Amino acid sequence: MSSSNNRKVISKASPHTVKKFDLIEEYIKSWAQKLMLNDACNGLVFIDCMCNSGIYTDVEGKFVKGTPLRVAKALLDVARTYTQKQVFLYLNDNSEDKIEELKKHLPTEERNFRIVTSVGDGNELLKTIGSQLKPTKHLHFFLLYDPYDASIDWDALLPFFKNWGEVLINHMISDSIRAISLVKNNSTKKKYEGTYLVDDVKKLIPFGSNKAAYEQRLREVIEFLKGSSERKYYIAAFPFFNTKNSLVYDLVHCTSHEAGFKLFKKTAWKTFGDQSSLKKRHGEERQLVMDFAEGNLCRNVIDEYCYNINSVASYVQDNFRGKKDVSLDDVWSLLDEHPVFPSDGYKSQIKSVLKKDYDAQISIQTISFSDRRE
């Protein structure tokens, strides 16, 4: 292979991309173990319909394994542990050269570990797989949907929202924020109209650079597509920033499983070093605000792009301020409903901040909250 072709096949991975690989790998390891321990689960299906070549170079020129290779290794280990259960991987890219490169690095199949590679449109692959989903088989799937721009084919994703499984969408929010107000090409307009399910791209222009508006629209689309079901649906979203501190994309995790929702939040925070993103915080990113109810000044955490444990404790204090003998279960339930804040893995740290900064009185089963504001 010529060096020119090699550059086309092996992409460069920015630090935030490598961190995305880390997050998905660590989540899949925990997700797979948790499900395989469940007697109702007969096996796992991992789908990466836009998988690239599986091998990258980092900013120093060193080779880095991407998501499909990391996940294949993790799931092979799982298959060897749970030999009576099946593991399937579907890996697809629209470049034959990239799939050929990927095959060089994949592990060998085993009796209960199968890899299906394909070349073609990822959305078409999902439509084929989606039409064959049968809940009675008790196979739990994880779908990674990672387009290179803000292009989402909801028809392809629809069956996966309606079945028991998990979907992780790479929402290229920087593409939307940068381009929507300037778009003139009809095909590009249709792309954004399809991604956000609007009949006219002009309706998105007021969103401007408001990340929360695009994220909320995505949530509305997912809630609509999952249909009227008694199953509660959980959606978590975590932003990724480049080295210049600019927002690049959100990873949006969708599941009917509360355990998966809690696990993904915990894994994301651990991956980011006990905070909700890698955005560089300037000091504590706080400002003085007037508490008109109490007539005094307080400090408020203002960086919604990068929460830390202090932010979580502040949220809990705001919700239970002044209440006595609140069950710890109620405190953790509050956080378990939050789209970003974790409870699992951070309970001791949260209690420590509540006690130190807010004078909370904590027993084995309850917390009594002071009237203090931050």
mmCIF file of C-alpha atoms in Angstrom:
data_model
loop_
_atom_site.group_PDB
_atom_site.id
_atom_site.type_symbol
_atom_site.label_atom_id
_atom_site.label_comp_id
_atom_site.label_asym_id
_atom_site.label_seq_id
_atom_site.Cartn_x
_atom_site.Cartn_y
_atom_site.Cartn_z
ATOM 1 C CA MET A 1 0.000 0.000 0.000
ATOM 2 C CA SER A 2 1.362 3.421 -0.925
ATOM 3 C CA SER A 3 1.897 6.031 1.776
ATOM 4 C CA SER A 4 -0.826 8.161 0.127
ATOM 5 C CA ASN A 5 -3.365 5.359 0.376
ATOM 6 C CA ASN A 6 -2.178 4.545 3.881
ATOM 7 C CA ARG A 7 -2.969 8.090 5.026
ATOM 8 C CA LYS A 8 -6.494 7.733 3.637
ATOM 9 C CA VAL A 9 -7.044 4.408 5.374
ATOM 10 C CA ILE A 10 -5.466 5.227 8.742
ATOM 11 C CA SER A 11 -6.934 8.416 10.146
ATOM 12 C CA LYS A 12 -5.442 10.737 12.732
ATOM 13 C CA ALA A 13 -7.075 10.613 16.153
ATOM 14 C CA SER A 14 -7.240 13.820 18.166
ATOM 15 C CA PRO A 15 -6.962 13.584 21.965
ATOM 16 C CA HIS A 16 -10.737 13.942 22.358
ATOM 17 C CA THR A 17 -11.224 11.069 19.878
ATOM 18 C CA VAL A 18 -8.870 8.839 21.867
ATOM 19 C CA LYS A 19 -10.809 9.748 25.007
ATOM 20 C CA LYS A 20 -14.003 8.687 23.224
ATOM 21 C CA PHE A 21 -12.371 5.320 22.491
ATOM 22 C CA ASP A 22 -11.475 5.025 26.197
ATOM 23 C CA LEU A 23 -15.023 5.770 27.333
ATOM 24 C CA ILE A 24 -16.696 3.300 24.971
ATOM 25 C CA GLU A 25 -14.173 0.566 25.763
ATOM 26 C CA GLU A 26 -14.576 0.910 29.528
ATOM 27 C CA TYR A 27 -18.353 1.055 29.280
ATOM 28 C CA ILE A 28 -18.592 -2.037 27.063
ATOM 29 C CA LYS A 29 -16.402 -4.015 29.479
ATOM 30 C CA SER A 30 -18.720 -3.228 32.404
ATOM 31 C CA TRP A 31 -21.930 -3.456 30.318
ATOM 32 C CA ALA A 32 -21.028 -6.905 28.993
ATOM 33 C CA GLN A 33 -20.147 -8.307 32.405
ATOM 34 C CA LYS A 34 -23.336 -6.985 33.974
ATOM 35 C CA LEU A 35 -25.556 -8.475 31.261
ATOM 36 C CA MET A 36 -23.806 -11.825 31.006
ATOM 37 C CA LEU A 37 -24.399 -12.368 34.722
ATOM 38 C CA ASN A 38 -28.139 -12.112 34.022
ATOM 39 C CA ASP A 39 -29.746 -15.511 33.330
ATOM 40 C CA ALA A 40 -32.255 -13.846 30.989
ATOM 41 C CA CYS A 41 -29.465 -12.728 28.636
ATOM 42 C CA ASN A 42 -28.476 -15.319 26.025
ATOM 43 C CA GLY A 43 -25.814 -13.183 24.414
ATOM 44 C CA LEU A 44 -24.593 -9.811 23.199
ATOM 45 C CA VAL A 45 -24.621 -8.011 19.865
ATOM 46 C CA PHE A 46 -22.314 -5.041 19.243
ATOM 47 C CA ILE A 47 -22.895 -2.975 16.105
ATOM 48 C CA ASP A 48 -20.565 -0.288 14.783
ATOM 49 C CA CYS A 49 -22.040 0.693 11.430
ATOM 50 C CA MET A 50 -19.464 3.417 10.689
ATOM 51 C CA CYS A 51 -16.352 1.819 12.137
ATOM 52 C CA ASN A 52 -13.420 3.210 10.089
ATOM 53 C CA SER A 53 -10.259 1.082 9.862
ATOM 54 C CA GLY A 54 -9.941 0.379 13.579
ATOM 55 C CA ILE A 55 -6.404 1.757 13.686
ATOM 56 C CA TYR A 56 -5.333 5.405 14.000
ATOM 57 C CA THR A 57 -2.302 7.566 14.648
ATOM 58 C CA ASP A 58 -2.303 10.004 17.551
ATOM 59 C CA VAL A 59 -0.855 13.528 17.623
ATOM 60 C CA GLU A 60 2.622 12.051 18.174
ATOM 61 C CA GLY A 61 2.301 9.711 15.202
ATOM 62 C CA LYS A 62 1.960 6.588 17.334
ATOM 63 C CA PHE A 63 -0.567 3.912 16.386
ATOM 64 C CA VAL A 64 -3.744 3.862 18.478
ATOM 65 C CA LYS A 65 -6.462 1.206 18.460
ATOM 66 C CA GLY A 66 -9.958 2.492 17.771
ATOM 67 C CA THR A 67 -13.342 1.392 19.062
ATOM 68 C CA PRO A 68 -13.873 -1.809 17.008
ATOM 69 C CA LEU A 69 -10.522 -3.321 17.988
ATOM 70 C CA ARG A 70 -10.864 -2.399 21.656
ATOM 71 C CA VAL A 71 -14.421 -3.710 21.838
ATOM 72 C CA ALA A 72 -13.547 -6.897 19.947
ATOM 73 C CA LYS A 73 -10.804 -7.665 22.475
ATOM 74 C CA ALA A 74 -13.094 -6.920 25.438
ATOM 75 C CA LEU A 75 -15.957 -9.032 24.087
ATOM 76 C CA LEU A 76 -13.660 -11.925 23.193
ATOM 77 C CA ASP A 77 -12.614 -12.031 26.846
ATOM 78 C CA VAL A 78 -16.294 -12.056 27.823
ATOM 79 C CA ALA A 79 -17.111 -14.835 25.345
ATOM 80 C CA ARG A 80 -14.322 -16.982 26.781
ATOM 81 C CA THR A 81 -15.680 -16.444 30.291
ATOM 82 C CA TYR A 82 -19.341 -17.147 29.460
ATOM 83 C CA THR A 83 -18.917 -20.011 27.027
ATOM 84 C CA GLN A 84 -22.620 -20.934 26.905
ATOM 85 C CA LYS A 85 -23.596 -17.486 25.608
ATOM 86 C CA GLN A 86 -23.086 -15.973 22.167
ATOM 87 C CA VAL A 87 -21.284 -12.768 21.204
ATOM 88 C CA PHE A 88 -21.730 -11.156 17.783
ATOM 89 C CA LEU A 89 -20.011 -8.090 16.313
ATOM 90 C CA TYR A 90 -21.187 -6.295 13.185
ATOM 91 C CA LEU A 91 -18.530 -3.928 11.838
ATOM 92 C CA ASN A 92 -19.231 -1.843 8.739
ATOM 93 C CA ASP A 93 -17.673 1.008 6.811
ATOM 94 C CA ASN A 94 -18.359 2.438 3.360
ATOM 95 C CA SER A 95 -14.664 2.079 2.432
ATOM 96 C CA GLU A 96 -13.455 -1.352 1.334
ATOM 97 C CA ASP A 97 -9.833 -0.346 2.011
ATOM 98 C CA LYS A 98 -10.670 0.533 5.621
ATOM 99 C CA ILE A 99 -12.476 -2.747 6.203
ATOM 100 C CA GLU A 100 -9.542 -4.663 4.729
ATOM 101 C CA GLU A 101 -7.211 -2.830 7.123
ATOM 102 C CA LEU A 102 -9.566 -3.556 10.023
ATOM 103 C CA LYS A 103 -9.566 -7.288 9.270
ATOM 104 C CA LYS A 104 -5.775 -7.395 9.715
ATOM 105 C CA HIS A 105 -6.127 -6.450 13.382
ATOM 106 C CA LEU A 106 -9.281 -8.278 14.497
ATOM 107 C CA PRO A 107 -9.045 -11.351 16.734
ATOM 108 C CA THR A 108 -9.865 -14.772 15.330
ATOM 109 C CA GLU A 109 -13.446 -15.981 15.669
ATOM 110 C CA GLU A 110 -14.267 -18.707 18.172
ATOM 111 C CA ARG A 111 -17.245 -21.015 18.681
ATOM 112 C CA ASN A 112 -19.342 -18.437 20.530
ATOM 113 C CA PHE A 113 -17.603 -15.305 19.219
ATOM 114 C CA ARG A 114 -18.502 -14.140 15.708
ATOM 115 C CA ILE A 115 -17.503 -11.058 13.722
ATOM 116 C CA VAL A 116 -19.352 -9.964 10.586
ATOM 117 C CA THR A 117 -17.616 -7.262 8.537
ATOM 118 C CA SER A 118 -19.266 -5.486 5.629
ATOM 119 C CA VAL A 119 -18.753 -2.620 3.206
ATOM 120 C CA GLY A 120 -21.628 -0.284 2.456
ATOM 121 C CA ASP A 121 -23.964 2.370 3.764
ATOM 122 C CA GLY A 122 -24.208 2.075 7.544
ATOM 123 C CA ASN A 123 -27.833 3.173 7.584
ATOM 124 C CA GLU A 124 -28.797 0.425 5.148
ATOM 125 C CA LEU A 125 -27.073 -2.147 7.346
ATOM 126 C CA LEU A 126 -29.067 -0.932 10.358
ATOM 127 C CA LYS A 127 -32.320 -1.175 8.433
ATOM 128 C CA THR A 128 -31.498 -4.792 7.605
ATOM 129 C CA ILE A 129 -30.527 -5.697 11.165
ATOM 130 C CA GLY A 130 -33.380 -3.691 12.673
ATOM 131 C CA SER A 131 -35.990 -5.576 10.672
ATOM 132 C CA GLN A 132 -34.693 -8.841 12.175
ATOM 133 C CA LEU A 133 -34.693 -7.818 15.840
ATOM 134 C CA LYS A 134 -36.632 -10.309 17.932
ATOM 135 C CA PRO A 135 -36.929 -9.651 21.676
ATOM 136 C CA THR A 136 -37.718 -13.323 22.305
ATOM 137 C CA LYS A 137 -34.111 -14.271 21.496
ATOM 138 C CA HIS A 138 -32.919 -12.408 24.608
ATOM 139 C CA LEU A 139 -29.900 -10.983 22.803
ATOM 140 C CA HIS A 140 -28.914 -7.588 24.150
ATOM 141 C CA PHE A 141 -27.485 -5.155 21.625
ATOM 142 C CA PHE A 142 -25.321 -2.073 21.766
ATOM 143 C CA LEU A 143 -25.401 0.144 18.689
ATOM 144 C CA LEU A 144 -22.689 2.737 18.101
ATOM 145 C CA TYR A 145 -23.849 5.359 15.591
ATOM 146 C CA ASP A 146 -20.894 7.585 14.734
ATOM 147 C CA PRO A 147 -21.321 9.626 11.529
ATOM 148 C CA TYR A 148 -18.602 12.055 10.500
ATOM 149 C CA ASP A 149 -21.008 15.010 10.458
ATOM 150 C CA ALA A 150 -24.397 16.037 11.879
ATOM 151 C CA SER A 151 -26.288 13.535 9.754
ATOM 152 C CA ILE A 152 -28.682 11.127 11.502
ATOM 153 C CA ASP A 153 -31.027 8.715 9.691
ATOM 154 C CA TRP A 154 -33.790 8.202 12.242
ATOM 155 C CA ASP A 155 -35.529 5.557 10.106
ATOM 156 C CA ALA A 156 -32.430 3.393 10.532
ATOM 157 C CA LEU A 157 -32.365 3.922 14.311
ATOM 158 C CA LEU A 158 -36.101 3.544 14.944
ATOM 159 C CA PRO A 159 -36.192 -0.262 15.517
ATOM 160 C CA PHE A 160 -33.365 0.005 18.031
ATOM 161 C CA PHE A 161 -35.245 2.517 20.164
ATOM 162 C CA LYS A 162 -38.236 0.193 20.326
ATOM 163 C CA ASN A 163 -36.299 -2.900 21.460
ATOM 164 C CA TRP A 164 -34.343 -3.735 24.585
ATOM 165 C CA GLY A 165 -30.875 -2.449 23.970
ATOM 166 C CA GLU A 166 -28.678 0.616 23.976
ATOM 167 C CA VAL A 167 -27.832 3.222 21.358
ATOM 168 C CA LEU A 168 -24.874 5.598 21.521
ATOM 169 C CA ILE A 169 -25.061 8.508 19.070
ATOM 170 C CA ASN A 170 -22.148 10.762 18.245
ATOM 171 C CA HIS A 171 -24.016 14.048 17.827
ATOM 172 C CA MET A 172 -21.722 16.355 15.833
ATOM 173 C CA ILE A 173 -22.982 19.487 17.480
ATOM 174 C CA SER A 174 -20.074 21.651 16.274
ATOM 175 C CA ASP A 175 -21.161 20.954 12.709
ATOM 176 C CA SER A 176 -24.690 22.152 13.493
ATOM 177 C CA ILE A 177 -23.628 25.218 15.454
ATOM 178 C CA ARG A 178 -21.165 26.299 12.771
ATOM 179 C CA ALA A 179 -23.165 25.666 9.618
ATOM 180 C CA ILE A 180 -26.925 25.907 10.118
ATOM 181 C CA SER A 181 -27.137 29.698 10.039
ATOM 182 C CA LEU A 182 -25.091 29.797 6.806
ATOM 183 C CA VAL A 183 -26.438 26.798 4.898
ATOM 184 C CA LYS A 184 -27.635 27.471 1.346
ATOM 185 C CA ASN A 185 -27.225 24.154 -0.457
ATOM 186 C CA ASN A 186 -30.528 22.233 -0.662
ATOM 187 C CA SER A 187 -28.996 18.843 0.080
ATOM 188 C CA THR A 188 -27.282 20.275 3.162
ATOM 189 C CA LYS A 189 -30.549 21.860 4.286
ATOM 190 C CA LYS A 190 -32.253 18.477 3.995
ATOM 191 C CA LYS A 191 -29.490 16.909 6.094
ATOM 192 C CA TYR A 192 -30.163 19.229 9.022
ATOM 193 C CA GLU A 193 -33.923 19.016 8.562
ATOM 194 C CA GLY A 194 -33.630 15.228 8.718
ATOM 195 C CA THR A 195 -31.316 15.226 11.718
ATOM 196 C CA TYR A 196 -33.554 17.471 13.819
ATOM 197 C CA LEU A 197 -36.870 16.450 12.189
ATOM 198 C CA VAL A 198 -38.037 19.915 11.172
ATOM 199 C CA ASP A 199 -39.782 20.832 7.925
ATOM 200 C CA ASP A 200 -37.659 23.937 7.414
ATOM 201 C CA VAL A 201 -34.050 24.481 8.457
ATOM 202 C CA LYS A 202 -34.912 28.116 9.238
ATOM 203 C CA LYS A 203 -36.624 26.897 12.408
ATOM 204 C CA LEU A 204 -33.204 25.895 13.716
ATOM 205 C CA ILE A 205 -31.540 29.272 13.135
ATOM 206 C CA PRO A 206 -32.757 30.717 16.493
ATOM 207 C CA PHE A 207 -30.819 27.903 18.218
ATOM 208 C CA GLY A 208 -27.630 29.717 17.189
ATOM 209 C CA SER A 209 -24.713 28.369 19.213
ATOM 210 C CA ASN A 210 -26.933 27.174 22.070
ATOM 211 C CA LYS A 211 -25.768 23.611 22.732
ATOM 212 C CA ALA A 212 -28.685 22.953 25.084
ATOM 213 C CA ALA A 213 -31.237 23.774 22.370
ATOM 214 C CA TYR A 214 -29.795 21.249 19.905
ATOM 215 C CA GLU A 215 -29.422 18.659 22.635
ATOM 216 C CA GLN A 216 -33.011 19.159 23.781
ATOM 217 C CA ARG A 217 -34.253 18.805 20.209
ATOM 218 C CA LEU A 218 -32.397 15.508 19.912
ATOM 219 C CA ARG A 219 -34.013 14.310 23.139
ATOM 220 C CA GLU A 220 -37.451 15.264 21.828
ATOM 221 C CA VAL A 221 -36.878 13.312 18.623
ATOM 222 C CA ILE A 222 -35.722 10.208 20.521
ATOM 223 C CA GLU A 223 -38.644 10.377 22.958
ATOM 224 C CA PHE A 224 -41.045 10.690 20.014
ATOM 225 C CA LEU A 225 -39.516 7.792 18.082
ATOM 226 C CA LYS A 226 -39.467 5.365 20.974
ATOM 227 C CA GLY A 227 -43.275 5.587 20.958
ATOM 228 C CA SER A 228 -45.827 5.271 23.714
ATOM 229 C CA SER A 229 -44.382 2.545 25.898
ATOM 230 C CA GLU A 230 -44.689 1.784 29.580
ATOM 231 C CA ARG A 231 -40.927 1.428 29.618
ATOM 232 C CA LYS A 232 -39.120 4.461 30.943
ATOM 233 C CA TYR A 233 -36.435 5.723 28.586
ATOM 234 C CA TYR A 234 -33.168 7.214 29.800
ATOM 235 C CA ILE A 235 -30.996 9.644 27.830
ATOM 236 C CA ALA A 236 -27.584 10.879 28.979
ATOM 237 C CA ALA A 237 -25.381 13.317 27.059
ATOM 238 C CA PHE A 238 -21.718 14.205 27.569
ATOM 239 C CA PRO A 239 -19.796 16.899 25.621
ATOM 240 C CA PHE A 240 -16.335 16.460 24.125
ATOM 241 C CA PHE A 241 -13.921 19.369 23.699
ATOM 242 C CA ASN A 242 -10.776 19.734 21.616
ATOM 243 C CA THR A 243 -7.455 21.051 22.912
ATOM 244 C CA LYS A 244 -8.578 24.615 22.141
ATOM 245 C CA ASN A 245 -11.528 24.161 24.524
ATOM 246 C CA SER A 246 -14.060 24.203 21.670
ATOM 247 C CA LEU A 247 -17.081 21.916 21.786
ATOM 248 C CA VAL A 248 -16.870 19.225 19.075
ATOM 249 C CA TYR A 249 -19.650 16.722 19.752
ATOM 250 C CA ASP A 250 -21.928 15.149 22.330
ATOM 251 C CA LEU A 251 -22.094 11.453 23.017
ATOM 252 C CA VAL A 252 -25.788 10.732 23.564
ATOM 253 C CA HIS A 253 -26.510 7.451 25.345
ATOM 254 C CA CYS A 254 -30.040 6.018 25.026
ATOM 255 C CA THR A 255 -31.402 3.039 26.936
ATOM 256 C CA SER A 256 -34.454 1.480 28.548
ATOM 257 C CA HIS A 257 -32.243 0.075 31.291
ATOM 258 C CA GLU A 258 -31.810 2.216 34.403
ATOM 259 C CA ALA A 259 -28.733 0.174 35.300
ATOM 260 C CA GLY A 260 -27.160 0.986 31.919
ATOM 261 C CA PHE A 261 -28.006 4.675 32.322
ATOM 262 C CA LYS A 262 -26.346 4.824 35.748
ATOM 263 C CA LEU A 263 -23.366 2.795 34.553
ATOM 264 C CA PHE A 264 -22.753 5.033 31.541
ATOM 265 C CA LYS A 265 -22.779 8.184 33.690
ATOM 266 C CA LYS A 266 -20.372 6.619 36.168
ATOM 267 C CA THR A 267 -18.047 5.441 33.380
ATOM 268 C CA ALA A 268 -18.051 8.862 31.713
ATOM 269 C CA TRP A 269 -17.136 10.648 34.955
ATOM 270 C CA LYS A 270 -14.361 8.156 35.700
ATOM 271 C CA THR A 271 -13.028 8.539 32.143
ATOM 272 C CA PHE A 272 -12.988 12.340 32.458
ATOM 273 C CA GLY A 273 -11.181 12.294 35.813
ATOM 274 C CA ASP A 274 -14.163 12.724 38.169
ATOM 275 C CA GLN A 275 -15.936 15.414 36.175
ATOM 276 C CA SER A 276 -18.402 15.539 33.290
ATOM 277 C CA SER A 277 -16.051 16.522 30.451
ATOM 278 C CA LEU A 278 -12.468 17.435 29.608
ATOM 279 C CA LYS A 279 -13.243 21.106 29.172
ATOM 280 C CA LYS A 280 -10.555 23.166 30.836
ATOM 281 C CA ARG A 281 -12.053 24.933 33.816
ATOM 282 C CA HIS A 282 -10.696 28.355 34.743
ATOM 283 C CA GLY A 283 -10.484 28.202 38.512
ATOM 284 C CA GLU A 284 -13.788 26.912 39.797
ATOM 285 C CA GLU A 285 -15.789 28.677 37.070
ATOM 286 C CA ARG A 286 -18.005 30.362 39.643
ATOM 287 C CA GLN A 287 -19.570 33.770 39.942
ATOM 288 C CA LEU A 288 -21.143 35.763 42.738
ATOM 289 C CA VAL A 289 -24.936 35.901 42.513
ATOM 290 C CA MET A 290 -27.538 37.557 44.744
ATOM 291 C CA ASP A 291 -29.855 35.274 46.699
ATOM 292 C CA PHE A 292 -32.888 37.593 46.803
ATOM 293 C CA ALA A 293 -34.865 35.271 49.086
ATOM 294 C CA GLU A 294 -32.188 35.437 51.769
ATOM 295 C CA GLY A 295 -30.746 38.854 50.943
ATOM 296 C CA ASN A 296 -27.137 37.751 50.706
ATOM 297 C CA LEU A 297 -24.471 36.804 48.220
ATOM 298 C CA CYS A 298 -23.602 33.223 47.324
ATOM 299 C CA ARG A 299 -21.253 31.529 44.914
ATOM 300 C CA ASN A 300 -22.825 29.556 42.105
ATOM 301 C CA VAL A 301 -21.234 26.906 39.821
ATOM 302 C CA ILE A 302 -21.921 28.202 36.319
ATOM 303 C CA ASP A 303 -20.074 25.904 33.933
ATOM 304 C CA GLU A 304 -22.743 23.500 32.672
ATOM 305 C CA TYR A 305 -20.190 22.086 30.208
ATOM 306 C CA CYS A 306 -17.943 20.700 32.946
ATOM 307 C CA TYR A 307 -19.542 19.691 36.227
ATOM 308 C CA ASN A 308 -17.538 18.326 39.143
ATOM 309 C CA ILE A 309 -18.406 16.776 42.512
ATOM 310 C CA ASN A 310 -18.999 20.245 43.982
ATOM 311 C CA SER A 311 -21.614 20.801 41.279
ATOM 312 C CA VAL A 312 -23.357 17.550 42.196
ATOM 313 C CA ALA A 313 -23.379 18.401 45.907
ATOM 314 C CA SER A 314 -24.716 21.887 45.138
ATOM 315 C CA TYR A 315 -27.563 20.341 43.122
ATOM 316 C CA VAL A 316 -28.459 17.997 45.976
ATOM 317 C CA GLN A 317 -28.341 20.858 48.506
ATOM 318 C CA ASP A 318 -30.606 23.006 46.337
ATOM 319 C CA ASN A 319 -33.179 20.206 46.133
ATOM 320 C CA PHE A 320 -33.222 19.262 49.840
ATOM 321 C CA ARG A 321 -32.219 22.526 51.502
ATOM 322 C CA GLY A 322 -33.584 22.754 55.060
ATOM 323 C CA LYS A 323 -35.150 19.287 55.052
ATOM 324 C CA LYS A 324 -34.474 16.913 57.926
ATOM 325 C CA ASP A 325 -33.965 13.151 57.968
ATOM 326 C CA VAL A 326 -34.033 12.727 54.202
ATOM 327 C CA SER A 327 -33.500 9.115 53.210
ATOM 328 C CA LEU A 328 -30.195 8.474 51.465
ATOM 329 C CA ASP A 329 -32.167 6.420 48.954
ATOM 330 C CA ASP A 330 -34.117 9.573 48.040
ATOM 331 C CA VAL A 331 -30.870 11.507 47.562
ATOM 332 C CA TRP A 332 -29.392 8.879 45.277
ATOM 333 C CA SER A 333 -32.682 8.541 43.374
ATOM 334 C CA LEU A 334 -32.571 12.264 42.625
ATOM 335 C CA LEU A 335 -29.135 11.865 41.043
ATOM 336 C CA ASP A 336 -30.085 8.657 39.256
ATOM 337 C CA GLU A 337 -32.728 10.619 37.331
ATOM 338 C CA HIS A 338 -30.280 13.348 36.277
ATOM 339 C CA PRO A 339 -28.973 13.165 32.667
ATOM 340 C CA VAL A 340 -25.369 13.879 33.724
ATOM 341 C CA PHE A 341 -24.864 13.561 37.487
ATOM 342 C CA PRO A 342 -23.860 10.136 38.860
ATOM 343 C CA SER A 343 -24.474 8.589 42.249
ATOM 344 C CA ASP A 344 -22.783 5.204 41.813
ATOM 345 C CA GLY A 345 -19.074 5.463 42.470
ATOM 346 C CA TYR A 346 -19.320 8.914 44.057
ATOM 347 C CA LYS A 347 -21.553 8.597 47.107
ATOM 348 C CA SER A 348 -18.780 9.007 49.682
ATOM 349 C CA GLN A 349 -17.377 12.086 47.911
ATOM 350 C CA ILE A 350 -20.800 13.702 47.591
ATOM 351 C CA LYS A 351 -21.544 13.149 51.283
ATOM 352 C CA SER A 352 -18.148 14.566 52.206
ATOM 353 C CA VAL A 353 -18.811 17.818 50.305
ATOM 354 C CA LEU A 354 -22.323 18.111 51.765
ATOM 355 C CA LYS A 355 -20.918 17.742 55.256
ATOM 356 C CA LYS A 356 -17.942 20.054 54.769
ATOM 357 C CA ASP A 357 -19.493 22.844 52.684
ATOM 358 C CA TYR A 358 -23.147 22.746 53.783
ATOM 359 C CA ASP A 359 -23.008 21.455 57.371
ATOM 360 C CA ALA A 360 -25.168 18.431 56.505
ATOM 361 C CA GLN A 361 -25.758 15.968 59.343
ATOM 362 C CA ILE A 362 -25.288 12.489 57.924
ATOM 363 C CA SER A 363 -26.225 9.191 59.539
ATOM 364 C CA ILE A 364 -26.139 5.657 58.155
ATOM 365 C CA GLN A 365 -29.531 6.010 56.452
ATOM 366 C CA THR A 366 -30.446 9.712 56.365
ATOM 367 C CA ILE A 367 -29.182 13.255 55.787
ATOM 368 C CA SER A 368 -30.426 16.396 57.498
ATOM 369 C CA PHE A 369 -29.736 19.415 55.319
ATOM 370 C CA SER A 370 -28.959 22.893 56.563
ATOM 371 C CA ASP A 371 -30.579 26.080 55.226
ATOM 372 C CA ARG A 372 -27.265 27.159 53.741
ATOM 373 C CA ARG A 373 -26.825 28.172 50.165
ATOM 374 C CA GLU A 374 -23.418 27.906 48.567
#
